[in-house]
């Protein structure tokens, strides 16, 4: 019997040892970002780039400067990283933003090489200067004591950051799909989808090419609804009187939404439900400003490979400016705007009354304020309460309805 | 699973109540004091091996009680409530069915916990060794219910050599967090312990048992206020976390699946003195996932557990009991690098790399002595004296970023009970006291968010202060029994203890800030009415 007991003990021990398949302890690793600048031909490439390896999960960002288009970093914890390379240079008085990224790359092996394609875009004259989409909360109803959420005062300020007059005629503005940052992205059936961004709703400003000039230092206000939102029955908590907005997204299908004095934009592309207003999501939209290089079709849409969803493609080369908002800081890794357009991302709580406005870079002798535009919204924007035409931006002369 | 639970419940209730009536001939002396003495002196019953019960079956008994427990005070871990109220129904019993020894118990607890923090979706984060769950800093209250059933059965010795036994355990628990972000965990586990005892002769026995436990916990999180997503920490261990949200498009359902297996080996000697050596080895692996429809691995643990116990009963009427016991538990926290594959037709989370990021070691040792003075098998004891010394330590590490949490403390305790009889009434009065001495401890946190992380700068420093503190405990208890017939005793019990810790005004967090300690005492009270038969 002693023998049986010994055998039993030996069996338990053997079972214990064989079952214990040991997982290895984590080790820190190094990685190399290899910058591919071969697509840049008409301007000289900067000698060095600022390269950042960001792990949004661990909140760790490791920086390096590239030498000969390579940047090495060490002591990385294995994980999912977004690698960005940025540089700025100027030519003929214009600023050029060089930017490239490799998004959500798994770095799990020592010495892993990460290819990063770098592209360059000229800083646009027209830029988003302020974006207010979060909405706010109304005062408590005196009879019920309840508050409600208010979102009809969303607006966007577009600013001429150059020293030449530009024309807003036919300028387009839209939010991208997916509407919210999500891991479930689309697989659009188009060649080289990386050269496009995708939307389901495009608003276009009217004009015949020279109807709506915007001088240096002037801005235009695009409102969801161009009325005084401080009025009773709207949101007396708001400080937003948008009755002087230049353009609004009015379609005239809802009797409650009266037509403001602002010029009505044209809804040139619409896929899906025809809403009586332009409600951008309050959970982090991504905005794009562009002049279409080809006439926009409201038909022949691009199809998603995995669902019945459709979209309209916008070539990246047409985009003047893009600003990406995500749902919250945990969603930064789910960016949907190419980093050549916006290498960063911003977020705020829904109905928090938060507005995003661009940082000032300098003030010229003429008094014109020049705003920072590095195509990285994380660096370029600040947050606060919304202020229409902050820092004294000029009003275009053709806006005759604004209260002076 | 419901069927299994029903079978277990029936077995437990049968053993605690029903079989008593069928087995009237074997009814022995009854009463809570006698029961306490019988169980304390029955080394075989308390072993890990059910079949060892066959050596000396517990005399038949039945006991049913309604209990109320309360804890109040702020000398506590952050995940404990300032106030905890537990109303429970408890039943236990033992009986001989034919020549088979059967024992079972059932507990139903209804628990209300007020003012807890740093747990959003786990049923019991303190007892659990799972570092992967979500937490929030909001002070919350919880309500919980727990059903626990346990039974074991031992056969007689066949061929005067072999006894077979099996132990079964089934637990379901559910809870609800009552403040946003809310969690609604459902926890279940079932365990089976098959065993075999070999009888060398009438005095010497060797026993072996296996053990397998399957556990599953599931927890969905939500917000009552759907307009405000709640920020939560997806914990990885020792204060490390990634930030996420509960609410629209936020975190999905978390679930944990675990298996624990192992076995024990016992040697028992019964004679002029009783001796039991019991050693156990177990291993456990538990995985945490998110979103059952598209499982995202959140982390795993791998644990090895070793336990040993030596018990000795000696002296006249075996009235002296010495116990030496200890355990060692080492748990690895395993993390994954994962990526969501969005390829058409795939759309699933893939594991790209697996590494051990953390390790949690717990060591416990205890030496105890109990002495029963006076009394007999019909009334238990006149005096009961007890003393114990205990050493506890925890040594936890997170490898990258480098973090550590460790402490050690030593505890001495003593208790005394006196039994009085007044006709059919029986009164037991007891006093107890103890002192725990902190032998040091440390918490370090070096993650990139060390300056701002609430987990690292509030939760862990406060918990470390709790463990490190010198603390004295004292209190008293009573039990009043009344023999309403020669087979039935009704009783009421009460117990109250007071913990007073010697704490500084504040502790320094890893970011250099001062964190105020807001309480240095805690009262624990218990009351019950029951019937023993």
CSV table of C-alpha atoms in Angstrom, one decimal, chain A residues 1-2 5 8-9 12 15-16 19-20 22-26 28 57-60 77-80 103-106 108 149 180 183-185 187 283 305-306 327-330 347 349-351, chain B residues 162 198 200 206 208-209 227-229 231 236 241-245 248-250 261 263-265 281 283 332 334 337-340 342 344-345 347 349 352-357 399-400 448-449:
chain,number,residue,atom,x,y,z
A,1,UNK,CA,0.0,0.0,0.0
A,2,UNK,CA,2.9,2.3,0.7
A,5,UNK,CA,0.5,5.9,-2.0
A,8,UNK,CA,-0.4,8.6,-6.3
A,9,UNK,CA,1.9,11.3,-4.9
A,12,UNK,CA,0.0,14.4,-8.6
A,15,UNK,CA,0.4,16.4,-13.3
A,16,UNK,CA,1.3,19.6,-11.5
A,19,UNK,CA,0.3,21.5,-16.4
A,20,UNK,CA,2.5,24.4,-15.5
A,22,UNK,CA,5.2,28.8,-17.9
A,23,UNK,CA,4.5,32.0,-19.7
A,24,UNK,CA,7.7,34.1,-20.1
A,25,UNK,CA,8.2,37.3,-18.1
A,26,UNK,CA,7.8,40.5,-20.1
A,28,UNK,CA,11.5,45.5,-22.8
A,57,UNK,CA,-3.1,51.8,-23.6
A,58,UNK,CA,-0.2,52.5,-21.2
A,59,UNK,CA,-0.3,56.2,-21.8
A,60,UNK,CA,3.4,56.1,-22.7
A,77,UNK,CA,6.9,47.5,-23.4
A,78,UNK,CA,5.4,45.2,-26.1
A,79,UNK,CA,2.1,46.6,-27.2
A,80,UNK,CA,0.1,48.4,-29.8
A,103,UNK,CA,-1.3,53.4,-36.8
A,104,UNK,CA,-2.0,50.6,-34.3
A,105,UNK,CA,1.2,48.7,-35.1
A,106,UNK,CA,1.9,45.7,-32.9
A,108,UNK,CA,6.3,42.7,-29.9
A,149,UNK,CA,-29.9,68.6,-23.7
A,180,UNK,CA,-18.0,57.7,-33.9
A,183,UNK,CA,-12.9,49.4,-33.7
A,184,UNK,CA,-15.5,48.3,-36.2
A,185,UNK,CA,-14.3,50.3,-39.2
A,187,UNK,CA,-13.8,48.2,-45.7
A,283,UNK,CA,-19.8,61.7,-29.3
A,305,UNK,CA,-17.5,45.0,-48.1
A,306,UNK,CA,-19.0,43.8,-44.8
A,327,UNK,CA,-15.4,59.7,-28.2
A,328,UNK,CA,-13.0,59.9,-25.3
A,329,UNK,CA,-9.4,59.5,-24.5
A,330,UNK,CA,-9.7,55.8,-24.5
A,347,UNK,CA,-12.4,64.8,-27.2
A,349,UNK,CA,-18.0,65.1,-22.9
A,350,UNK,CA,-21.3,65.4,-24.7
A,351,UNK,CA,-23.4,68.4,-23.6
B,162,UNK,CA,-10.8,1.3,2.0
B,198,UNK,CA,-6.7,3.5,3.3
B,200,UNK,CA,-3.4,0.5,7.8
B,206,UNK,CA,-3.6,7.5,4.8
B,208,UNK,CA,-5.6,11.1,-0.8
B,209,UNK,CA,-8.1,13.3,-2.6
B,227,UNK,CA,-26.1,61.1,-21.1
B,228,UNK,CA,-22.9,60.9,-19.0
B,229,UNK,CA,-20.5,58.2,-19.8
B,231,UNK,CA,-14.8,57.0,-16.7
B,236,UNK,CA,-4.0,45.4,-14.6
B,241,UNK,CA,-4.7,50.6,-15.7
B,242,UNK,CA,-5.9,51.7,-19.1
B,243,UNK,CA,-8.6,54.3,-19.2
B,244,UNK,CA,-12.1,53.5,-20.6
B,245,UNK,CA,-15.7,54.3,-20.2
B,248,UNK,CA,-22.7,54.3,-25.0
B,249,UNK,CA,-20.2,52.3,-27.1
B,250,UNK,CA,-18.1,51.9,-24.0
B,261,UNK,CA,-7.4,21.5,-9.8
B,263,UNK,CA,-5.1,17.3,-4.6
B,264,UNK,CA,-4.2,16.6,-1.0
B,265,UNK,CA,-2.5,13.9,0.9
B,281,UNK,CA,-1.2,21.5,-3.8
B,283,UNK,CA,-3.2,25.1,-9.5
B,332,UNK,CA,1.1,35.4,-12.2
B,334,UNK,CA,-0.6,37.5,-17.7
B,337,UNK,CA,-1.0,42.3,-26.9
B,338,UNK,CA,-4.1,42.0,-29.0
B,339,UNK,CA,-5.4,43.5,-32.2
B,340,UNK,CA,-8.8,43.5,-33.7
B,342,UNK,CA,-11.1,43.7,-39.3
B,344,UNK,CA,-13.8,40.7,-44.1
B,345,UNK,CA,-15.0,37.4,-42.7
B,347,UNK,CA,-13.5,40.3,-37.4
B,349,UNK,CA,-9.5,39.8,-31.6
B,352,UNK,CA,-0.1,38.8,-30.8
B,353,UNK,CA,2.0,38.3,-27.7
B,354,UNK,CA,1.7,36.9,-24.2
B,355,UNK,CA,3.8,37.8,-21.2
B,356,UNK,CA,3.8,37.7,-17.5
B,357,UNK,CA,3.5,41.3,-16.3
B,399,UNK,CA,7.4,44.3,-13.9
B,400,UNK,CA,6.9,47.0,-16.5
B,448,UNK,CA,3.9,57.3,-16.8
B,449,UNK,CA,0.8,58.6,-15.0
